[in-house]
Coordinates of C-alpha atoms in Angstrom, one line a residue:
M917 CA -38.0 -101.4 -29.2
N918 CA -37.6 -97.3 -29.5
F919 CA -40.7 -95.8 -29.9
R920 CA -41.2 -92.5 -31.5
Y921 CA -43.7 -89.6 -31.1
I922 CA -45.7 -87.9 -33.4
G923 CA -45.1 -84.3 -34.3
K924 CA -46.9 -83.5 -30.6
T925 CA -48.8 -85.8 -30.3
G926 CA -49.5 -89.1 -28.1
L927 CA -49.0 -91.4 -30.9
R928 CA -46.5 -94.2 -29.7
V929 CA -45.0 -95.8 -32.8
S930 CA -42.4 -98.1 -33.4
P931 CA -39.3 -96.9 -35.8
V932 CA -40.9 -98.8 -38.9
C933 CA -44.2 -97.8 -39.9
M934 CA -45.7 -101.6 -41.9
G935 CA -47.2 -99.9 -45.7
T936 CA -50.1 -101.5 -47.1
M937 CA -50.7 -100.6 -50.5
T938 CA -49.7 -103.8 -52.3
F939 CA -53.0 -105.8 -50.7
G940 CA -55.4 -106.3 -53.6
S941 CA -52.7 -105.7 -56.4
Q942 CA -49.7 -107.5 -55.5
C943 CA -49.9 -109.3 -52.5
D944 CA -53.5 -111.1 -52.3
E945 CA -55.4 -110.9 -48.8
K946 CA -54.9 -114.3 -47.4
E947 CA -50.7 -113.7 -47.9
A948 CA -52.0 -109.1 -47.1
F949 CA -52.6 -110.8 -43.3
K950 CA -49.5 -112.8 -43.4
I951 CA -47.3 -109.8 -43.7
M952 CA -49.2 -107.3 -40.6
D953 CA -49.1 -110.2 -38.9
K954 CA -45.7 -110.9 -39.6
A955 CA -45.0 -107.6 -38.9
Y956 CA -47.0 -107.1 -35.5
D957 CA -45.5 -109.9 -34.1
A958 CA -42.5 -107.8 -34.8
G959 CA -43.2 -105.3 -32.9
V960 CA -44.8 -102.9 -35.5
N961 CA -48.3 -101.1 -34.3
F962 CA -48.6 -98.5 -37.0
F963 CA -50.3 -99.2 -40.3
D964 CA -50.6 -96.8 -43.1
T965 CA -52.9 -97.3 -46.1
A966 CA -55.0 -94.4 -48.0
E967 CA -58.3 -94.8 -50.0
L968 CA -56.6 -94.7 -53.0
Y969 CA -55.2 -98.0 -52.6
S970 CA -54.9 -100.5 -54.0
I971 CA -52.1 -99.6 -56.1
P972 CA -51.0 -98.6 -58.6
P973 CA -54.6 -97.0 -58.5
K974 CA -57.7 -98.4 -60.4
K975 CA -60.9 -97.5 -60.4
E976 CA -62.1 -101.2 -59.8
T977 CA -59.5 -101.1 -56.6
V978 CA -59.7 -98.4 -55.0
G979 CA -60.6 -98.7 -51.7
L980 CA -59.8 -102.2 -51.5
T981 CA -56.8 -102.1 -49.1
E982 CA -58.6 -101.0 -46.1
Q983 CA -61.3 -103.3 -46.8
I984 CA -58.5 -106.2 -46.8
V985 CA -57.1 -103.8 -43.0
A986 CA -60.5 -103.4 -41.8
K987 CA -60.9 -107.9 -42.1
W988 CA -57.2 -107.9 -40.1
L989 CA -58.1 -105.3 -37.6
K990 CA -61.0 -107.2 -36.4
T991 CA -58.0 -109.9 -35.2
K992 CA -56.4 -107.8 -33.0
P993 CA -56.9 -105.0 -30.1
R994 CA -57.6 -101.9 -31.4
D995 CA -56.3 -99.9 -29.2
S996 CA -52.9 -101.3 -30.0
I997 CA -52.7 -100.4 -33.2
I998 CA -52.2 -96.7 -34.5
L999 CA -54.4 -96.3 -38.0
A1000 CA -52.6 -94.1 -40.2
T1001 CA -55.1 -93.2 -43.6
K1002 CA -55.2 -90.6 -46.3
I1003 CA -57.1 -88.3 -48.7
A1004 CA -56.9 -88.4 -51.8
G1005 CA -55.7 -85.7 -52.8
A1006 CA -56.3 -82.5 -55.5
A1007 CA -57.5 -83.6 -59.4
N1008 CA -54.5 -81.0 -60.1
G1009 CA -52.2 -82.5 -58.7
W1010 CA -50.1 -85.1 -60.3
F1011 CA -52.4 -87.5 -61.1
V1012 CA -56.2 -88.1 -61.4
P1013 CA -57.0 -90.4 -59.0
P1014 CA -60.0 -92.7 -59.5
V1015 CA -61.9 -91.0 -57.1
R1016 CA -65.0 -89.5 -56.9
H1017 CA -65.2 -89.4 -60.7
G1018 CA -61.8 -87.8 -61.0
L1019 CA -63.3 -84.1 -59.1
T1020 CA -60.8 -84.5 -55.9
A1021 CA -60.2 -81.3 -53.9
I1022 CA -58.5 -81.2 -50.5
D1023 CA -62.4 -78.7 -49.9
R1024 CA -64.3 -79.5 -47.4
F1025 CA -66.8 -81.7 -49.2
H1026 CA -63.6 -84.2 -50.0
I1027 CA -62.8 -84.5 -47.2
E1028 CA -65.7 -85.2 -45.8
R1029 CA -66.8 -87.4 -47.9
A1030 CA -63.6 -89.3 -47.7
I1031 CA -63.3 -89.5 -44.3
E1032 CA -66.7 -90.8 -44.1
G1033 CA -66.3 -93.8 -46.4
S1034 CA -62.6 -94.5 -45.2
L1035 CA -64.5 -95.5 -41.5
K1036 CA -66.8 -97.2 -43.3
R1037 CA -63.7 -99.4 -44.7
L1038 CA -61.6 -100.2 -42.6
G1039 CA -64.6 -101.1 -39.7
T1040 CA -64.0 -98.3 -36.9
D1041 CA -65.1 -94.9 -36.1
Y1042 CA -61.6 -93.2 -35.7
I1043 CA -58.5 -92.8 -37.1
D1044 CA -54.9 -92.1 -35.5
L1045 CA -54.0 -89.7 -38.2
Y1046 CA -54.9 -88.8 -41.0
Q1047 CA -53.3 -87.6 -43.8
M1048 CA -53.9 -85.2 -47.2
H1049 CA -52.0 -87.7 -50.2
W1050 CA -50.8 -84.6 -51.9
P1051 CA -51.7 -80.3 -51.4
D1052 CA -54.8 -79.0 -53.3
T1053 CA -52.6 -76.0 -55.0
I1054 CA -56.0 -74.4 -55.4
V1055 CA -58.7 -74.8 -52.0
P1056 CA -57.0 -72.2 -50.0
I1057 CA -55.0 -73.6 -46.7
E1058 CA -57.5 -72.5 -44.4
E1059 CA -60.3 -74.4 -45.8
S1060 CA -58.9 -77.2 -45.5
L1061 CA -57.4 -77.2 -42.2
R1062 CA -61.0 -76.3 -41.0
A1063 CA -62.3 -79.2 -42.4
F1064 CA -59.7 -81.3 -41.1
D1065 CA -59.7 -79.5 -37.2
S1066 CA -63.8 -80.7 -37.3
L1067 CA -62.9 -84.5 -38.0
V1068 CA -60.7 -83.8 -34.5
K1069 CA -63.1 -81.6 -32.6
S1070 CA -65.8 -84.2 -33.6
G1071 CA -63.7 -87.5 -32.6
K1072 CA -63.5 -89.5 -36.1
V1073 CA -59.4 -88.0 -36.0
R1074 CA -57.4 -88.1 -33.3
Y1075 CA -54.6 -85.7 -35.6
I1076 CA -54.0 -85.4 -39.2
G1077 CA -50.4 -84.9 -41.0
T1078 CA -49.8 -84.0 -44.8
S1079 CA -47.5 -85.5 -47.5
N1080 CA -45.6 -85.2 -51.2
D1081 CA -45.7 -81.0 -49.5
T1082 CA -43.3 -78.4 -50.1
A1083 CA -41.7 -76.1 -47.2
Y1084 CA -44.1 -73.8 -48.4
G1085 CA -46.4 -75.7 -48.0
T1086 CA -45.8 -76.8 -45.4
S1087 CA -44.8 -73.8 -43.5
K1088 CA -47.7 -72.0 -44.9
A1089 CA -50.0 -74.9 -43.1
L1090 CA -48.6 -74.7 -40.0
M1091 CA -49.1 -71.0 -39.2
T1092 CA -52.5 -71.4 -40.0
S1093 CA -52.8 -73.7 -38.5
K1094 CA -51.4 -71.2 -36.0
Y1095 CA -52.8 -68.1 -36.6
E1096 CA -56.8 -69.9 -37.3
K1097 CA -55.8 -72.0 -33.6
L1098 CA -57.0 -74.5 -35.6
S1099 CA -55.2 -78.5 -35.7
R1100 CA -51.7 -79.0 -37.2
F1101 CA -50.3 -81.2 -39.2
E1102 CA -48.5 -83.2 -37.1
S1103 CA -46.8 -85.4 -39.8
I1104 CA -45.2 -85.1 -43.1
Q1105 CA -45.1 -88.4 -45.1
N1106 CA -42.7 -88.1 -48.3
N1107 CA -40.4 -89.6 -50.3
F1108 CA -36.5 -90.3 -48.8
S1109 CA -33.7 -92.7 -49.4
L1110 CA -30.1 -93.2 -49.9
L1111 CA -31.7 -91.5 -53.4
N1112 CA -32.9 -89.4 -53.2
R1113 CA -32.2 -86.7 -50.2
R1114 CA -34.3 -84.0 -51.0
F1115 CA -35.9 -83.7 -47.5
L1116 CA -32.4 -82.3 -46.3
D1117 CA -32.5 -79.1 -48.5
E1118 CA -34.9 -77.3 -46.4
L1119 CA -37.7 -79.3 -44.7
A1120 CA -35.4 -80.9 -42.1
L1121 CA -35.0 -77.4 -40.8
L1122 CA -38.2 -76.7 -40.9
A1123 CA -39.2 -80.3 -39.9
K1124 CA -37.0 -80.3 -36.5
N1125 CA -38.0 -76.9 -35.8
E1126 CA -40.8 -77.3 -36.1
N1127 CA -41.5 -80.6 -34.3
I1128 CA -43.2 -82.2 -37.6
S1129 CA -42.4 -85.6 -37.9
L1130 CA -41.2 -87.1 -41.1
L1131 CA -42.5 -90.8 -42.0
P1132 CA -40.2 -91.9 -45.0
Y1133 CA -41.8 -93.5 -47.3
S1134 CA -40.3 -95.7 -50.8
P1135 CA -36.7 -95.4 -49.0
L1136 CA -35.2 -98.6 -50.9
A1137 CA -35.9 -96.2 -54.0
G1138 CA -38.9 -98.2 -55.3
G1139 CA -37.1 -101.6 -54.5
V1140 CA -33.7 -99.9 -56.2
L1141 CA -31.8 -100.1 -53.6
S1142 CA -32.3 -103.7 -52.6
G1143 CA -29.9 -104.0 -55.3
K1144 CA -32.4 -106.0 -57.9
Y1145 CA -32.0 -104.2 -60.6
N1146 CA -28.3 -103.6 -61.1
Q1147 CA -28.4 -107.2 -61.8
A1148 CA -31.7 -108.3 -63.3
K1149 CA -32.6 -108.9 -67.3
E1150 CA -34.5 -105.9 -69.4
G1151 CA -38.0 -106.4 -68.6
E1152 CA -37.3 -108.0 -64.4
G1153 CA -39.4 -105.6 -62.5
R1154 CA -42.0 -102.9 -62.6
F1155 CA -39.7 -100.2 -63.3
F1156 CA -38.4 -102.0 -66.4
D1157 CA -42.5 -102.2 -67.3
Y1158 CA -43.2 -98.9 -66.5
M1159 CA -40.6 -97.7 -69.4
N1160 CA -42.8 -98.8 -72.2
S1161 CA -46.3 -98.4 -70.2
K1162 CA -47.9 -95.7 -72.7
N1163 CA -49.2 -94.0 -68.9
N1164 CA -46.5 -91.1 -68.8
R1165 CA -46.7 -90.9 -65.2
Q1166 CA -45.5 -94.0 -65.2
R1167 CA -42.9 -93.6 -67.4
V1168 CA -41.3 -90.3 -65.8
M1169 CA -41.8 -92.3 -62.3
A1170 CA -39.8 -95.2 -63.7
Q1171 CA -37.0 -93.0 -65.8
R1172 CA -36.4 -90.8 -62.6
F1173 CA -35.9 -93.9 -60.2
L1174 CA -33.9 -96.3 -62.9
N1175 CA -31.3 -94.2 -64.4
D1176 CA -27.2 -95.0 -64.5
K1177 CA -26.6 -92.4 -61.7
T1178 CA -28.9 -94.8 -59.1
L1179 CA -27.5 -98.0 -60.3
A1180 CA -24.2 -96.4 -60.4
S1181 CA -25.1 -95.2 -56.7
T1182 CA -26.7 -98.3 -55.8
Q1183 CA -23.7 -100.2 -57.2
R1184 CA -21.6 -98.3 -54.6
Y1185 CA -24.3 -99.3 -51.9
L1186 CA -24.2 -102.9 -52.2
K1187 CA -20.3 -102.7 -51.8
I1188 CA -21.3 -100.8 -48.4
A1189 CA -23.4 -103.1 -46.8
H1190 CA -21.4 -106.5 -48.2
E1191 CA -18.7 -104.8 -46.5
A1192 CA -19.7 -103.8 -43.5
G1193 CA -21.3 -107.6 -43.5
L1194 CA -25.6 -105.9 -43.8
N1195 CA -28.0 -106.7 -46.4
P1196 CA -28.3 -103.7 -48.5
V1197 CA -32.1 -103.3 -47.4
T1198 CA -31.8 -103.2 -44.2
M1199 CA -29.1 -100.8 -44.5
A1200 CA -31.6 -98.5 -46.5
I1201 CA -34.2 -98.8 -44.2
A1202 CA -31.8 -97.9 -40.8
W1203 CA -30.4 -95.0 -43.1
S1204 CA -33.7 -94.1 -43.3
K1205 CA -34.4 -93.3 -40.1
Q1206 CA -31.6 -92.9 -38.5
F1207 CA -32.2 -88.9 -37.9
D1208 CA -34.2 -86.9 -35.3
F1209 CA -36.1 -85.5 -36.9
V1210 CA -38.1 -89.3 -38.1
A1211 CA -41.1 -90.7 -36.4
S1212 CA -40.8 -94.3 -38.5
T1213 CA -40.1 -95.2 -41.7
I1214 CA -42.8 -96.6 -43.9
I1215 CA -41.8 -100.5 -44.9
G1216 CA -43.5 -102.2 -47.6
A1217 CA -44.3 -106.4 -49.2
T1218 CA -45.7 -108.3 -51.5
S1219 CA -44.7 -111.5 -49.4
A1220 CA -44.0 -112.0 -45.6
G1221 CA -40.9 -113.0 -46.9
Q1222 CA -39.2 -110.2 -47.8
L1223 CA -39.7 -108.3 -44.0
D1224 CA -37.2 -110.2 -42.8
A1225 CA -34.4 -107.8 -43.6
S1226 CA -36.9 -104.5 -43.1
L1227 CA -37.6 -105.6 -40.2
A1228 CA -33.9 -105.9 -39.0
A1229 CA -33.6 -102.4 -39.2
M1230 CA -36.3 -101.7 -36.6
D1231 CA -33.0 -101.8 -33.5
L1232 CA -30.4 -101.5 -35.7
E1233 CA -28.1 -98.2 -35.6
L1234 CA -25.7 -97.5 -38.6
G1235 CA -22.2 -96.4 -36.9
A1236 CA -20.7 -93.5 -38.2
D1237 CA -17.9 -95.4 -40.6
V1238 CA -20.9 -96.4 -42.8
L1239 CA -23.0 -94.0 -42.4
K1240 CA -19.4 -91.3 -43.5
A1241 CA -19.0 -93.9 -46.0
C1242 CA -22.9 -93.7 -48.1
D1243 CA -22.1 -89.7 -47.4
E1244 CA -19.7 -89.7 -49.8
V1245 CA -21.7 -91.8 -52.7
H1246 CA -24.3 -89.0 -52.5
N1247 CA -21.5 -85.8 -52.7
D1248 CA -19.5 -88.5 -56.1
I1249 CA -23.1 -88.3 -57.8
L1250 CA -25.7 -86.0 -56.2
Y1251 CA -29.2 -86.2 -56.3
P1252 CA -29.8 -89.7 -58.5
M1253 CA -33.3 -89.3 -58.8
G1254 CA -33.1 -85.4 -60.0

């Protein structure tokens, strides 16, 4: 297997990372164990979770995923796993997380509370990669980085990363770390797929020049690239449920992922995959990891059986003809997710 390094770190990871956000909500503990065992046995050594999980975020299920992962971790040598988790982003961001009474911020107080909670739930004394789930636009990045740096110095965290960040936010954080001599973000976990190539606009240049690795999430665009919504009847799939939700954030998300442009693009990607003799899931995941600034692509599952097509992408490199055909779809239908 072609292991890769995250940023400038010693974290050597598999090209596919096992995401865990469905554990405890969309699948139970028994199935979660099957999923993690199957991924581990296939060579996956990188597992990603968050204090906010499971998804969708609810006060009753916050931290549940980390607890499930903790039980599974006891069955494996701890140093054979690269474990990543996240502190919930600021309450002034895209939604108010049901963590710490909805008062979250990326300040020293919350960072210290969050890491202690995650370490306890995960049953470990260190986190390999600790990430900011989304940025804080109020707390100065200097304060955030000093608090993260203290975790690294204490040995509770090996390296830090960001997520759902912008080119401006990431570059400012990197420069602050450089001039203040603080631990720097070594990774950025952003949405990146055939249907969402926004990372290529500006962040890709930053990632390559500053050697900060992208950890793409949602490489299947929420499952849309599997083709299931192109065949599904209305009501079969979570985005159909989201469209009728009372939660405005879920309705906006549904419109972004599921619209005429995403469905039209997906139909063409399905044809490309068919002609190449590939499962569309395998092709989409392989595409998302086939960039020099990507360390590992995060996959998800609600059952162990779903992993076959995803894991098939680990050692797959798409040919130039497939990549060209995919680029032509994007050129004809620009930014289908907006």
